Short mmCIF file of N, CA and C in Angstrom, two decimals:
data_model
loop_
_atom_site.label_atom_id
_atom_site.label_comp_id
_atom_site.label_asym_id
_atom_site.label_seq_id
_atom_site.Cartn_x
_atom_site.Cartn_y
_atom_site.Cartn_z
N MET I 171 -36.47 138.12 237.29
CA MET I 171 -36.53 137.18 238.41
C MET I 171 -37.91 137.32 239.03
N SER I 172 -38.59 136.19 239.23
CA SER I 172 -39.93 136.25 239.82
C SER I 172 -39.84 136.71 241.27
N GLY I 173 -40.96 137.25 241.79
CA GLY I 173 -40.99 137.70 243.18
C GLY I 173 -40.69 136.58 244.15
N ARG I 174 -41.18 135.38 243.85
CA ARG I 174 -40.97 134.23 244.74
C ARG I 174 -39.48 133.86 244.79
N VAL I 175 -38.83 133.81 243.64
CA VAL I 175 -37.40 133.49 243.59
C VAL I 175 -36.61 134.58 244.30
N ALA I 176 -36.96 135.85 244.06
CA ALA I 176 -36.26 136.96 244.72
C ALA I 176 -36.43 136.87 246.23
N ALA I 177 -37.64 136.49 246.68
CA ALA I 177 -37.87 136.37 248.12
C ALA I 177 -37.01 135.26 248.72
N VAL I 178 -36.88 134.13 248.00
CA VAL I 178 -36.05 133.03 248.50
C VAL I 178 -34.59 133.48 248.57
N PHE I 179 -34.09 134.13 247.50
CA PHE I 179 -32.72 134.61 247.53
C PHE I 179 -32.53 135.67 248.61
N GLY I 180 -33.53 136.54 248.78
CA GLY I 180 -33.46 137.58 249.82
C GLY I 180 -33.37 136.96 251.20
N LEU I 181 -34.20 135.95 251.48
CA LEU I 181 -34.17 135.28 252.77
C LEU I 181 -32.85 134.55 252.96
N ALA I 182 -32.38 133.87 251.92
CA ALA I 182 -31.09 133.17 252.03
C ALA I 182 -29.97 134.15 252.29
N GLY I 183 -30.00 135.30 251.61
CA GLY I 183 -28.98 136.32 251.83
C GLY I 183 -29.04 136.87 253.24
N ALA I 184 -30.25 137.11 253.73
CA ALA I 184 -30.40 137.61 255.10
C ALA I 184 -29.88 136.58 256.10
N MET I 185 -30.18 135.31 255.85
CA MET I 185 -29.69 134.27 256.77
C MET I 185 -28.17 134.19 256.72
N LEU I 186 -27.59 134.27 255.52
CA LEU I 186 -26.14 134.25 255.39
C LEU I 186 -25.53 135.44 256.11
N ALA I 187 -26.10 136.62 255.93
CA ALA I 187 -25.59 137.82 256.62
C ALA I 187 -25.63 137.62 258.12
N GLY I 188 -26.71 137.01 258.62
CA GLY I 188 -26.82 136.76 260.04
C GLY I 188 -25.73 135.81 260.52
N CYS I 189 -25.42 134.80 259.72
CA CYS I 189 -24.38 133.85 260.10
C CYS I 189 -23.01 134.51 260.12
N LEU I 190 -22.79 135.44 259.21
CA LEU I 190 -21.49 136.10 259.17
C LEU I 190 -21.29 137.03 260.36
N GLN I 191 -22.38 137.62 260.88
CA GLN I 191 -22.23 138.55 262.00
C GLN I 191 -21.98 137.82 263.31
N THR I 192 -22.56 136.63 263.48
CA THR I 192 -22.46 135.96 264.77
C THR I 192 -22.51 134.45 264.61
N ALA I 193 -21.73 133.77 265.43
CA ALA I 193 -21.76 132.31 265.43
C ALA I 193 -23.04 131.80 266.08
N GLN I 194 -23.76 132.65 266.79
CA GLN I 194 -24.98 132.26 267.49
C GLN I 194 -26.23 132.67 266.70
N ALA I 195 -26.15 132.74 265.38
CA ALA I 195 -27.26 133.21 264.55
C ALA I 195 -28.46 132.29 264.65
N ARG I 196 -29.58 132.75 264.14
CA ARG I 196 -30.82 131.95 264.18
C ARG I 196 -30.62 130.62 263.47
N GLU I 197 -31.36 129.64 263.97
CA GLU I 197 -31.29 128.31 263.38
C GLU I 197 -32.56 127.56 263.70
N VAL I 198 -32.88 126.56 262.89
CA VAL I 198 -34.03 125.70 263.13
C VAL I 198 -33.58 124.59 264.08
N VAL I 199 -34.36 124.41 265.16
CA VAL I 199 -34.01 123.43 266.18
C VAL I 199 -35.25 122.61 266.55
N PRO I 200 -35.07 121.40 267.09
CA PRO I 200 -36.21 120.64 267.59
C PRO I 200 -36.89 121.44 268.72
N PHE I 201 -38.23 121.40 268.77
CA PHE I 201 -38.93 122.17 269.79
C PHE I 201 -40.30 121.56 270.04
N GLN I 202 -40.53 121.14 271.27
CA GLN I 202 -41.82 120.60 271.69
C GLN I 202 -42.24 121.37 272.94
N ASN I 203 -43.29 122.19 272.85
CA ASN I 203 -43.72 122.96 274.01
C ASN I 203 -45.22 122.98 274.16
N GLY I 204 -45.96 122.49 273.17
CA GLY I 204 -47.41 122.44 273.26
C GLY I 204 -48.11 123.75 272.95
N VAL I 205 -47.40 124.78 272.49
CA VAL I 205 -48.04 126.02 272.10
C VAL I 205 -48.37 125.98 270.61
N ALA I 206 -49.29 126.81 270.19
CA ALA I 206 -49.76 126.81 268.80
C ALA I 206 -48.64 127.21 267.83
N PRO I 207 -48.65 126.62 266.63
CA PRO I 207 -47.71 127.05 265.60
C PRO I 207 -47.85 128.56 265.37
N GLY I 208 -46.72 129.20 265.14
CA GLY I 208 -46.71 130.64 264.95
C GLY I 208 -46.51 131.43 266.23
N SER I 209 -46.62 130.76 267.38
CA SER I 209 -46.40 131.43 268.66
C SER I 209 -44.92 131.72 268.87
N VAL I 210 -44.65 132.69 269.72
CA VAL I 210 -43.29 133.05 270.10
C VAL I 210 -43.11 132.66 271.56
N VAL I 211 -42.03 131.93 271.85
CA VAL I 211 -41.68 131.55 273.22
C VAL I 211 -40.30 132.13 273.51
N ILE I 212 -40.20 132.89 274.59
CA ILE I 212 -38.92 133.48 274.98
C ILE I 212 -38.48 132.84 276.28
N SER I 213 -37.30 132.25 276.29
CA SER I 213 -36.71 131.67 277.49
C SER I 213 -35.72 132.67 278.06
N VAL I 214 -36.08 133.25 279.21
CA VAL I 214 -35.21 134.23 279.84
C VAL I 214 -33.88 133.60 280.24
N SER I 215 -33.92 132.41 280.84
CA SER I 215 -32.68 131.78 281.31
C SER I 215 -31.75 131.42 280.16
N GLN I 216 -32.31 131.03 279.02
CA GLN I 216 -31.48 130.70 277.85
C GLN I 216 -31.11 131.93 277.02
N ARG I 217 -31.87 133.01 277.20
CA ARG I 217 -31.72 134.21 276.38
C ARG I 217 -31.87 133.84 274.91
N LYS I 218 -32.99 133.13 274.64
CA LYS I 218 -33.34 132.68 273.29
C LYS I 218 -34.82 132.94 273.05
N LEU I 219 -35.15 133.27 271.82
CA LEU I 219 -36.53 133.41 271.37
C LEU I 219 -36.78 132.30 270.37
N TYR I 220 -37.93 131.63 270.52
CA TYR I 220 -38.31 130.54 269.62
C TYR I 220 -39.59 130.91 268.88
N LEU I 221 -39.57 130.83 267.56
CA LEU I 221 -40.77 130.96 266.76
C LEU I 221 -41.20 129.55 266.39
N VAL I 222 -42.33 129.11 266.92
CA VAL I 222 -42.78 127.72 266.80
C VAL I 222 -43.30 127.45 265.39
N ASN I 223 -42.71 126.46 264.74
CA ASN I 223 -43.09 126.10 263.36
C ASN I 223 -44.29 125.17 263.30
N GLY I 224 -44.51 124.34 264.31
CA GLY I 224 -45.65 123.43 264.30
C GLY I 224 -45.33 122.05 263.78
N ASP I 225 -44.10 121.81 263.37
CA ASP I 225 -43.71 120.50 262.87
C ASP I 225 -42.70 119.84 263.81
N GLY I 226 -42.72 120.25 265.09
CA GLY I 226 -41.74 119.74 266.05
C GLY I 226 -40.45 120.53 266.04
N THR I 227 -40.44 121.67 265.31
CA THR I 227 -39.25 122.52 265.27
C THR I 227 -39.64 123.96 265.57
N ALA I 228 -38.63 124.76 265.78
CA ALA I 228 -38.81 126.21 265.94
C ALA I 228 -37.57 126.89 265.38
N ILE I 229 -37.75 128.15 265.01
CA ILE I 229 -36.59 128.96 264.65
C ILE I 229 -36.13 129.60 265.95
N ARG I 230 -34.87 129.38 266.29
CA ARG I 230 -34.30 129.91 267.53
C ARG I 230 -33.42 131.11 267.21
N TYR I 231 -33.67 132.20 267.93
CA TYR I 231 -32.91 133.43 267.77
C TYR I 231 -32.24 133.79 269.10
N PRO I 232 -31.01 134.26 269.09
CA PRO I 232 -30.41 134.78 270.33
C PRO I 232 -31.03 136.14 270.64
N VAL I 233 -31.24 136.43 271.92
CA VAL I 233 -31.83 137.71 272.32
C VAL I 233 -31.19 138.20 273.61
N ALA I 234 -31.36 139.49 273.87
CA ALA I 234 -31.08 140.06 275.19
C ALA I 234 -32.43 140.15 275.89
N VAL I 235 -32.43 139.93 277.19
CA VAL I 235 -33.66 139.97 277.98
C VAL I 235 -33.50 140.97 279.12
N GLY I 236 -34.54 141.12 279.90
CA GLY I 236 -34.52 142.06 281.01
C GLY I 236 -33.49 141.69 282.07
N ARG I 237 -32.91 142.73 282.64
CA ARG I 237 -32.00 142.53 283.76
C ARG I 237 -32.78 141.99 284.95
N PRO I 238 -32.09 141.34 285.90
CA PRO I 238 -32.79 140.89 287.12
C PRO I 238 -33.53 142.06 287.75
N GLY I 239 -34.77 141.81 288.14
CA GLY I 239 -35.62 142.85 288.70
C GLY I 239 -36.40 143.62 287.65
N LYS I 240 -36.05 143.43 286.37
CA LYS I 240 -36.74 144.13 285.27
C LYS I 240 -37.46 143.14 284.36
N GLN I 241 -37.42 141.87 284.71
CA GLN I 241 -38.01 140.84 283.87
C GLN I 241 -39.50 140.70 284.15
N TRP I 242 -40.21 140.17 283.18
CA TRP I 242 -41.63 139.85 283.33
C TRP I 242 -41.85 138.44 282.78
N PHE I 243 -42.90 137.82 283.23
CA PHE I 243 -43.23 136.47 282.77
C PHE I 243 -44.73 136.39 282.51
N GLY I 244 -45.11 135.57 281.56
CA GLY I 244 -46.52 135.42 281.23
C GLY I 244 -46.72 135.45 279.73
N THR I 245 -47.93 135.83 279.33
CA THR I 245 -48.32 135.82 277.93
C THR I 245 -48.87 137.18 277.54
N LYS I 246 -48.42 137.68 276.41
CA LYS I 246 -48.92 138.93 275.85
C LYS I 246 -48.97 138.78 274.34
N PRO I 247 -50.01 139.32 273.70
CA PRO I 247 -50.03 139.29 272.23
C PRO I 247 -49.25 140.47 271.65
N ILE I 248 -48.74 140.27 270.45
CA ILE I 248 -48.16 141.39 269.70
C ILE I 248 -49.33 142.30 269.32
N ASP I 249 -49.22 143.60 269.65
CA ASP I 249 -50.32 144.51 269.32
C ASP I 249 -49.93 145.59 268.31
N GLY I 250 -48.67 145.59 267.86
CA GLY I 250 -48.26 146.55 266.84
C GLY I 250 -46.95 146.14 266.21
N LYS I 251 -46.75 146.53 264.95
CA LYS I 251 -45.51 146.26 264.23
C LYS I 251 -45.05 147.55 263.58
N TYR I 252 -43.75 147.87 263.74
CA TYR I 252 -43.23 149.15 263.28
C TYR I 252 -41.84 148.97 262.68
N VAL I 253 -41.60 149.61 261.55
CA VAL I 253 -40.29 149.62 260.91
C VAL I 253 -39.59 150.91 261.31
N ALA I 254 -38.33 150.79 261.75
CA ALA I 254 -37.52 151.94 262.18
C ALA I 254 -38.32 152.89 263.08
N PRO I 255 -38.85 152.37 264.19
CA PRO I 255 -39.70 153.22 265.03
C PRO I 255 -38.91 154.28 265.79
N ALA I 256 -39.57 155.41 266.03
CA ALA I 256 -39.01 156.40 266.96
C ALA I 256 -39.10 155.80 268.36
N TRP I 257 -38.35 156.36 269.30
CA TRP I 257 -38.35 155.83 270.67
C TRP I 257 -38.41 156.98 271.67
N SER I 258 -39.33 156.83 272.61
CA SER I 258 -39.40 157.72 273.76
C SER I 258 -39.09 156.88 274.99
N PRO I 259 -38.11 157.27 275.79
CA PRO I 259 -37.78 156.44 276.95
C PRO I 259 -38.93 156.40 277.94
N PRO I 260 -39.28 155.20 278.42
CA PRO I 260 -40.29 155.10 279.48
C PRO I 260 -39.82 155.88 280.72
N ALA I 261 -40.76 156.20 281.59
CA ALA I 261 -40.47 157.02 282.77
C ALA I 261 -39.33 156.43 283.61
N GLU I 262 -39.33 155.12 283.81
CA GLU I 262 -38.28 154.48 284.62
C GLU I 262 -36.90 154.64 283.98
N VAL I 263 -36.83 154.49 282.68
CA VAL I 263 -35.56 154.64 281.96
C VAL I 263 -35.10 156.09 282.04
N LYS I 264 -36.03 157.01 281.84
CA LYS I 264 -35.70 158.45 281.88
C LYS I 264 -35.24 158.85 283.28
N ARG I 265 -35.86 158.29 284.30
CA ARG I 265 -35.46 158.57 285.68
C ARG I 265 -34.02 158.09 285.93
N ASP I 266 -33.68 156.92 285.43
CA ASP I 266 -32.34 156.37 285.61
C ASP I 266 -31.30 157.05 284.70
N ASN I 267 -31.75 157.62 283.59
CA ASN I 267 -30.87 158.26 282.61
C ASN I 267 -31.45 159.61 282.21
N PRO I 268 -31.44 160.59 283.10
CA PRO I 268 -32.11 161.87 282.82
C PRO I 268 -31.56 162.63 281.62
N ARG I 269 -30.37 162.31 281.16
CA ARG I 269 -29.80 163.01 279.99
C ARG I 269 -30.39 162.53 278.67
N LEU I 270 -31.14 161.44 278.69
CA LEU I 270 -31.75 160.96 277.45
C LEU I 270 -32.73 161.99 276.92
N PRO I 271 -32.78 162.17 275.60
CA PRO I 271 -33.80 163.07 275.04
C PRO I 271 -35.19 162.44 275.21
N ASN I 272 -36.21 163.25 275.08
CA ASN I 272 -37.58 162.74 275.21
C ASN I 272 -38.00 161.91 274.01
N LEU I 273 -37.33 162.08 272.88
CA LEU I 273 -37.65 161.33 271.67
C LEU I 273 -36.38 161.16 270.84
N ILE I 274 -36.18 159.94 270.34
CA ILE I 274 -35.09 159.67 269.40
C ILE I 274 -35.74 159.18 268.11
N ALA I 275 -35.46 159.85 267.02
CA ALA I 275 -36.08 159.55 265.74
C ALA I 275 -35.74 158.14 265.27
N GLY I 276 -36.69 157.53 264.58
CA GLY I 276 -36.43 156.24 263.95
C GLY I 276 -35.32 156.37 262.94
N GLY I 277 -34.48 155.36 262.87
CA GLY I 277 -33.36 155.37 261.93
C GLY I 277 -32.11 156.03 262.47
N SER I 278 -32.21 156.73 263.60
CA SER I 278 -31.04 157.36 264.20
C SER I 278 -30.11 156.27 264.75
N PRO I 279 -28.79 156.45 264.60
CA PRO I 279 -27.87 155.45 265.18
C PRO I 279 -27.96 155.41 266.71
N HIS I 280 -28.58 156.41 267.32
CA HIS I 280 -28.73 156.44 268.78
C HIS I 280 -30.03 155.82 269.24
N ASN I 281 -30.89 155.42 268.30
CA ASN I 281 -32.18 154.86 268.64
C ASN I 281 -32.02 153.39 269.05
N PRO I 282 -32.39 153.04 270.29
CA PRO I 282 -32.19 151.66 270.76
C PRO I 282 -33.18 150.65 270.18
N MET I 283 -34.16 151.09 269.40
CA MET I 283 -35.16 150.16 268.86
C MET I 283 -34.69 149.43 267.61
N GLY I 284 -33.64 149.90 266.97
CA GLY I 284 -33.09 149.22 265.82
C GLY I 284 -34.00 149.28 264.61
N ALA I 285 -33.91 148.25 263.78
CA ALA I 285 -34.55 148.22 262.47
C ALA I 285 -36.06 148.07 262.52
N ALA I 286 -36.59 147.40 263.55
CA ALA I 286 -38.03 147.15 263.62
C ALA I 286 -38.39 146.82 265.06
N ALA I 287 -39.69 146.92 265.33
CA ALA I 287 -40.18 146.58 266.67
C ALA I 287 -41.58 146.00 266.56
N MET I 288 -41.85 145.08 267.47
CA MET I 288 -43.19 144.53 267.65
C MET I 288 -43.56 144.81 269.10
N THR I 289 -44.57 145.66 269.29
CA THR I 289 -44.97 146.01 270.65
C THR I 289 -45.88 144.92 271.20
N LEU I 290 -45.84 144.79 272.52
CA LEU I 290 -46.66 143.80 273.19
C LEU I 290 -47.79 144.51 273.92
N ALA I 291 -48.93 143.84 274.04
CA ALA I 291 -50.11 144.42 274.66
C ALA I 291 -49.75 145.11 275.96
N GLY I 292 -50.32 146.26 276.17
CA GLY I 292 -50.02 147.05 277.36
C GLY I 292 -49.03 148.16 277.06
N GLY I 293 -48.29 148.04 275.95
CA GLY I 293 -47.39 149.09 275.50
C GLY I 293 -46.11 149.27 276.28
N GLU I 294 -45.91 148.48 277.32
CA GLU I 294 -44.72 148.66 278.15
C GLU I 294 -43.48 147.98 277.57
N TYR I 295 -43.68 146.91 276.82
CA TYR I 295 -42.56 146.11 276.32
C TYR I 295 -42.65 145.92 274.82
N ALA I 296 -41.48 145.59 274.22
CA ALA I 296 -41.44 145.31 272.79
C ALA I 296 -40.35 144.28 272.52
N ILE I 297 -40.49 143.62 271.39
CA ILE I 297 -39.41 142.82 270.80
C ILE I 297 -38.86 143.72 269.71
N HIS I 298 -37.58 144.04 269.78
CA HIS I 298 -37.04 145.02 268.84
C HIS I 298 -35.59 144.75 268.49
N GLY I 299 -35.11 145.43 267.46
CA GLY I 299 -33.71 145.37 267.09
C GLY I 299 -32.88 146.15 268.10
N THR I 300 -31.62 146.38 267.78
CA THR I 300 -30.78 147.10 268.72
C THR I 300 -29.67 147.86 268.00
N ASN I 301 -29.27 148.97 268.61
CA ASN I 301 -28.09 149.69 268.13
C ASN I 301 -26.85 149.24 268.91
N ARG I 302 -27.03 148.26 269.79
CA ARG I 302 -25.92 147.69 270.56
C ARG I 302 -25.91 146.17 270.39
N PRO I 303 -25.45 145.65 269.24
CA PRO I 303 -25.50 144.21 269.01
C PRO I 303 -24.73 143.40 270.04
N SER I 304 -23.73 143.99 270.68
CA SER I 304 -22.97 143.24 271.70
C SER I 304 -23.82 142.92 272.91
N SER I 305 -24.99 143.55 273.06
CA SER I 305 -25.86 143.26 274.21
C SER I 305 -26.69 141.99 274.00
N VAL I 306 -26.83 141.53 272.74
CA VAL I 306 -27.61 140.33 272.47
C VAL I 306 -26.93 139.15 273.15
N GLY I 307 -27.73 138.35 273.84
CA GLY I 307 -27.21 137.22 274.59
C GLY I 307 -26.99 137.55 276.06
N THR I 308 -27.35 138.76 276.47
CA THR I 308 -27.13 139.18 277.86
C THR I 308 -28.45 139.55 278.53
N TYR I 309 -28.34 139.90 279.80
CA TYR I 309 -29.44 140.47 280.57
C TYR I 309 -29.21 141.98 280.54
N ALA I 310 -29.90 142.69 279.63
CA ALA I 310 -29.50 144.06 279.35
C ALA I 310 -30.60 145.11 279.49
N SER I 311 -31.85 144.72 279.37
CA SER I 311 -32.91 145.70 279.17
C SER I 311 -33.75 145.94 280.42
N TYR I 312 -34.73 146.79 280.25
CA TYR I 312 -35.75 147.07 281.27
C TYR I 312 -36.96 146.16 281.07
N GLY I 313 -36.81 145.09 280.34
CA GLY I 313 -37.89 144.13 280.12
C GLY I 313 -38.18 143.86 278.66
N CYS I 314 -37.66 144.71 277.78
CA CYS I 314 -37.84 144.46 276.35
C CYS I 314 -36.92 143.32 275.90
N ILE I 315 -37.22 142.80 274.73
CA ILE I 315 -36.42 141.74 274.12
C ILE I 315 -35.66 142.36 272.95
N ARG I 316 -34.33 142.30 273.02
CA ARG I 316 -33.48 142.85 271.95
C ARG I 316 -32.99 141.73 271.05
N MET I 317 -32.99 142.02 269.76
CA MET I 317 -32.52 141.06 268.76
C MET I 317 -31.53 141.75 267.84
N TYR I 318 -30.68 140.96 267.19
CA TYR I 318 -29.87 141.52 266.11
C TYR I 318 -30.84 142.11 265.09
N ASN I 319 -30.46 143.20 264.45
CA ASN I 319 -31.35 143.84 263.48
C ASN I 319 -31.78 142.90 262.37
N GLN I 320 -30.88 142.08 261.83
CA GLN I 320 -31.27 141.17 260.76
C GLN I 320 -32.24 140.12 261.28
N ASP I 321 -32.15 139.74 262.55
CA ASP I 321 -33.07 138.76 263.10
C ASP I 321 -34.44 139.37 263.38
N VAL I 322 -34.49 140.60 263.87
CA VAL I 322 -35.80 141.22 264.12
C VAL I 322 -36.53 141.46 262.80
N VAL I 323 -35.80 141.77 261.74
CA VAL I 323 -36.42 141.94 260.43
C VAL I 323 -36.98 140.60 259.96
N ASP I 324 -36.24 139.52 260.17
CA ASP I 324 -36.71 138.18 259.80
C ASP I 324 -37.97 137.81 260.60
N LEU I 325 -37.94 138.00 261.92
CA LEU I 325 -39.09 137.67 262.76
C LEU I 325 -40.29 138.53 262.38
N TYR I 326 -40.06 139.82 262.16
CA TYR I 326 -41.12 140.77 261.79
C TYR I 326 -41.91 140.26 260.59
N ALA I 327 -41.20 139.70 259.61
CA ALA I 327 -41.85 139.20 258.40
C ALA I 327 -42.64 137.91 258.65
N ARG I 328 -42.35 137.22 259.74
CA ARG I 328 -42.96 135.91 260.00
C ARG I 328 -44.15 135.96 260.97
N VAL I 329 -44.32 137.06 261.72
CA VAL I 329 -45.39 137.12 262.72
C VAL I 329 -46.39 138.21 262.36
N ASP I 330 -47.56 138.11 262.95
CA ASP I 330 -48.63 139.07 262.72
C ASP I 330 -49.05 139.70 264.03
N VAL I 331 -49.74 140.82 263.94
CA VAL I 331 -50.40 141.38 265.12
C VAL I 331 -51.35 140.31 265.64
N GLY I 332 -51.36 140.10 266.93
CA GLY I 332 -52.18 139.05 267.54
C GLY I 332 -51.37 137.80 267.91
N THR I 333 -50.17 137.65 267.34
CA THR I 333 -49.32 136.50 267.69
C THR I 333 -49.09 136.49 269.19
N GLN I 334 -49.24 135.32 269.81
CA GLN I 334 -49.03 135.18 271.25
C GLN I 334 -47.54 135.05 271.55
N VAL I 335 -47.09 135.78 272.57
CA VAL I 335 -45.72 135.74 273.04
C VAL I 335 -45.73 135.22 274.47
N TYR I 336 -45.00 134.14 274.70
CA TYR I 336 -44.91 133.51 276.02
C TYR I 336 -43.53 133.78 276.59
N MET I 337 -43.46 134.48 277.73
CA MET I 337 -42.19 134.75 278.40
C MET I 337 -42.06 133.73 279.52
N THR I 338 -41.02 132.88 279.43
CA THR I 338 -40.84 131.82 280.41
C THR I 338 -39.49 131.96 281.11
N HIS I 339 -39.37 131.26 282.22
CA HIS I 339 -38.10 131.29 282.95
C HIS I 339 -37.05 130.55 282.15
#
């Protein structure tokens, strides 16, 4: 099987797996926002992430967003991409949850970063998978964007370091 055919079957399989896990799985939807193709737009109020295709459509993914008082708005570029990253709780999270360890290894079922992460400039926030899929679609985080693991893997393959991320109301 050629690499191209395997990639198509792999993507189709990943999309099918995503559909089986949730009725709210990623889908291609009409999208007009005036941002460059390849940009990521996150709507906090909708709890959706849009990857802009440039043909009047976007891939829409369900996400968890920051809780009230923990949200941020504006534009930040992706500055790093990591597979199964380790996680160290930020000071605010550690203060609220002092029993958390200082480091949770990548791949651990207790690691809240899930399968992959894309960090945003400044290092304070990331778009990442989750070990709590039931939180997707809610206001759950300290400002990070949580995705189903199969969706963050899909997005990870589609974006590059430098991709602009727009956080909107």
